[in-house]
Amino acid sequence: MVVDLRKVAAASGVSLSTASRALSGSGRVSAATRERVRQVAEDLGYRPNALARGLRTNHSRLIGLVITNLVNASLHVIAEVVHDRLKASGYHLVLCITGDDAGEERAYVETLRDHNVDGVLVVGSDDEAVQSLRETDIPAIHLARRPRRPAGDCVLGADIEGAREATRYLLGLSHQRIAVVAGPPAVTSGYERLAGHRLALDEAGVPYRDDLVFQGPLEPAWGAEAAARMLALPEGRRPTAVLVTNHEAAFGLLPALRERGVRIPGELSVLCYEDADMLRWWDPGITVMDNNAARMGDLAVSLLLDRIVANPGSTGQTPTEYRVGAQLVIRQSCVIAES
Amino acid sequence: MVVDLRKVAAASGVSLSTASRALSGSGRVSAATRERVRQVAEDLGYRPNALARGLRTNHSRLIGLVITNLVNASLHVIAEVVHDRLKASGYHLVLCITGDDAGEERAYVETLRDHNVDGVLVVGSDDEAVQSLRETDIPAIHLARRPRRPAGDCVLGADIEGAREATRYLLGLSHQRIAVVAGPPAVTSGYERLAGHRLALDEAGVPYRDDLVFQGPLEPAWGAEAAARMLALPEGRRPTAVLVTNHEAAFGLLPALRERGVRIPGELSVLCYEDADMLRWWDPGITVMDNNAARMGDLAVSLLLDRIVANPGSTGQTPTEYRVGAQLVIRQSCVIAES
DNA sequence: GCGAATTGTGAGAACGTTTGCGCATCTTCG
DNA sequence: CGAAGATGCGCAAACGTTCTCACAATTCGC
């Protein structure tokens, strides 16, 4: 037995419209009736129908989160932070996992539109998908990845600066031959982290060597492969340190190194971009450049909510780009190179 | 510029209702008009408004997932599986993270009702929360945890049987003193895993010793604490194996053991209930009793969808309880006890 | 104490669908 | 060939809100 506004109105001896005004708080109602209606509504356990309200007002208090997956450590942190922040503002989260499939991403964005979501957060890269958002004036924020043609502000990691600082740290420990396990150049964060690394090398006047850069898909398997390859280098050209540009690759690299009996940090210093539970608990604890995923999620929600409440017609402006700084967390996996 | 059904109807020179019927497929429309309307709808990029449809038909094609958190490894696996299965059936997921707070849980269930979700999956334990679901005939399935008074079928792990088998395995390796890091008795899975352990001991005629049972909150901190306490036992009463009843506790226990220089499995065999990335990559690889979280999520979705399409008035029957079997995954952390 | 401004309330239209009902038109068969 | 059934279509009501408008009742200014 579901009680609607009409019943509340009837029970408080008032018209439908006054009942609505009394509860919504907007519009002119006498204090007395307002209180009475409120009381009746509570007694009857009235709950406004979100669909009807959404249909009328054109906003659903739902926010779509389009995300590639949930298993990746940074991503479920982001999902949880986003959820919590939205909840605090009275919004709810519709979760859309795309598996990095552009088709899925597009389909999801359409469905979210169908459901009249008030805004969308996108962790993904497909360009076409977000295009339809621009058209409909649904505010969108890009998170962690930047499409070539964004539909809204982008919240990204300060990847260049972070990788630069990471490499500086290793250089400061007298490492000269630093390997890099890097992502494919297509993904901006992968490209930028490598660029930052190179920048630091250039500053220090240390030569950039192609044979120390292992560029491939950032998955455990590739991390393991990279480990094998760098150990196969001849004695004098083998790296004394390695910068792994994401934690998935590290998940493969570290066990591979251990299997081969490589001592960390004695024989090889390891620094990983992005933190993860496993890196903290590894033996030895892995020094990381934390990309602050939680802060990125937080900022993205703030921007989205601003856009929603503030100016509905604000799309079309060139979106601004925010960079959340990374942070070096020193553990035990990096040590001064033996000269 | 959003195009609604009226525009489609006008453009195809047909009334609103025929347009609706043509697209929905139900009702009598001539093949010719149907095709024409379909074509026009596609050309115009018509997308039905989910809110309006939901308001009319009373179903939203949204499913609520009420879950305690996402950080726990089993849980984000469940979330992802559930999402994928629902997507395949044309449903979308509204994610509600409760942080194990009964109040939040209740609030969420109410909000989901407001949004006319077609069903709810609950990973949580609050009894009152789900009560309101019974009243409204919204199908609900409980997942991983069983409340005292469930609102629908429960999909649980076969915890007694799993723990029994795990302990049997350790007994088979000639361990006589097996420690258990167990959860609080209030949570059924915690209680049952301990019970299964005890069952196996009884079968084998091995005495159950209170001082080997470390019951507390299943968090890393408690795992570490348990490690400290079991090592503090006098020589002859120290365990030769330990059964950790969830992976969170293991995250604390394992580093604590390593810090103290305990060799695994030489000095202590370790078996953990529930699998996790970190346990696979630990050195040595930790033997686990995998609770098959993914299969639980899968089953729960199947049951929920059945309930939705089949019989709307089927609540009120005593809910049935499904048990998904656990599976022993042998790695390197358990070895025959020295006698 | 009278017109003007202010305040409280209700009637009713919208939001975009789905669907029951009735009316034509077309087939079918004795 | 006429009645009965099938078929294709449109009208209009409903789903549960919000919100504009109009009207009555009250207060205010001079």
Short mmCIF file of N, CA and C in Angstrom, two decimals, chain A residues 57-59 91 117-120 132-140 151-152 303-317, chain B residues 1:
data_model
loop_
_atom_site.label_atom_id
_atom_site.label_comp_id
_atom_site.label_asym_id
_atom_site.label_seq_id
_atom_site.Cartn_x
_atom_site.Cartn_y
_atom_site.Cartn_z
N THR A 57 10.28 17.65 -13.11
CA THR A 57 11.30 18.67 -12.88
C THR A 57 12.52 18.51 -13.76
N ASN A 58 12.58 17.36 -14.45
CA ASN A 58 13.73 17.14 -15.30
C ASN A 58 15.04 16.95 -14.56
N HIS A 59 14.98 16.60 -13.32
CA HIS A 59 16.21 16.11 -12.71
C HIS A 59 15.92 14.97 -11.76
N TYR A 91 22.75 12.85 -3.77
CA TYR A 91 22.67 12.22 -5.09
C TYR A 91 22.96 10.73 -4.97
N VAL A 117 19.78 11.39 -15.92
CA VAL A 117 20.75 11.66 -14.86
C VAL A 117 21.12 13.14 -14.86
N ASP A 118 21.48 13.62 -13.70
CA ASP A 118 21.80 15.05 -13.57
C ASP A 118 23.23 15.36 -13.97
N GLY A 119 24.04 14.32 -14.07
CA GLY A 119 25.42 14.55 -14.44
C GLY A 119 26.13 13.22 -14.64
N VAL A 120 27.28 13.30 -15.24
CA VAL A 120 28.00 12.06 -15.54
C VAL A 120 29.49 12.25 -15.24
N SER A 132 27.45 12.99 -27.21
CA SER A 132 26.00 13.13 -27.05
C SER A 132 25.67 13.87 -25.75
N LEU A 133 26.61 13.85 -24.83
CA LEU A 133 26.37 14.57 -23.58
C LEU A 133 26.42 16.07 -23.82
N ARG A 134 27.34 16.47 -24.65
CA ARG A 134 27.45 17.90 -24.95
C ARG A 134 26.13 18.42 -25.49
N GLU A 135 25.55 17.62 -26.37
CA GLU A 135 24.32 18.05 -27.02
C GLU A 135 23.18 18.25 -26.04
N THR A 136 23.13 17.42 -25.02
CA THR A 136 21.98 17.46 -24.14
C THR A 136 22.17 18.31 -22.90
N ASP A 137 23.29 18.99 -22.83
CA ASP A 137 23.50 19.86 -21.68
C ASP A 137 23.57 19.11 -20.35
N ILE A 138 23.89 17.85 -20.42
CA ILE A 138 24.12 17.14 -19.17
C ILE A 138 25.57 17.36 -18.78
N PRO A 139 25.81 17.92 -17.61
CA PRO A 139 27.19 18.20 -17.21
C PRO A 139 27.99 16.91 -17.10
N ALA A 140 29.20 16.96 -17.56
CA ALA A 140 30.07 15.78 -17.49
C ALA A 140 31.45 16.20 -17.03
N ALA A 151 34.05 16.53 -23.03
CA ALA A 151 32.72 17.11 -22.95
C ALA A 151 32.57 17.96 -21.69
N GLY A 152 33.63 18.05 -20.92
CA GLY A 152 33.56 18.83 -19.70
C GLY A 152 34.94 18.92 -19.09
N LEU A 303 33.40 19.57 -8.80
CA LEU A 303 33.21 20.29 -10.05
C LEU A 303 31.86 19.96 -10.66
N LEU A 304 31.51 18.68 -10.60
CA LEU A 304 30.26 18.26 -11.21
C LEU A 304 29.07 18.91 -10.51
N LEU A 305 29.12 18.88 -9.20
CA LEU A 305 27.99 19.45 -8.45
C LEU A 305 27.90 20.96 -8.70
N ASP A 306 29.03 21.60 -8.78
CA ASP A 306 29.03 23.03 -9.11
C ASP A 306 28.31 23.27 -10.42
N ARG A 307 28.68 22.50 -11.40
CA ARG A 307 28.08 22.66 -12.72
C ARG A 307 26.58 22.44 -12.69
N ILE A 308 26.18 21.46 -11.89
CA ILE A 308 24.76 21.12 -11.87
C ILE A 308 23.94 22.25 -11.26
N VAL A 309 24.38 22.73 -10.11
CA VAL A 309 23.57 23.74 -9.44
C VAL A 309 23.74 25.12 -10.08
N ALA A 310 24.94 25.37 -10.60
CA ALA A 310 25.21 26.72 -11.07
C ALA A 310 24.57 27.02 -12.42
N ASN A 311 25.28 26.77 -13.45
CA ASN A 311 24.85 27.24 -14.77
C ASN A 311 24.61 26.09 -15.72
N PRO A 312 23.35 25.87 -16.03
CA PRO A 312 23.02 24.75 -16.89
C PRO A 312 23.51 24.92 -18.31
N GLY A 313 23.63 26.11 -18.77
CA GLY A 313 24.01 26.33 -20.16
C GLY A 313 25.48 26.58 -20.35
N SER A 314 26.26 26.09 -19.43
CA SER A 314 27.68 26.46 -19.44
C SER A 314 28.52 25.54 -20.32
N THR A 315 27.88 24.56 -20.96
CA THR A 315 28.68 23.73 -21.86
C THR A 315 29.03 24.54 -23.10
N GLY A 316 29.97 24.05 -23.84
CA GLY A 316 30.37 24.77 -25.03
C GLY A 316 31.62 25.60 -24.76
N GLN A 317 31.78 26.02 -23.53
CA GLN A 317 33.04 26.67 -23.20
C GLN A 317 34.13 25.62 -23.26
N MET B 1 18.10 19.52 -28.04
CA MET B 1 16.82 19.25 -28.70
C MET B 1 16.46 17.79 -28.56
#
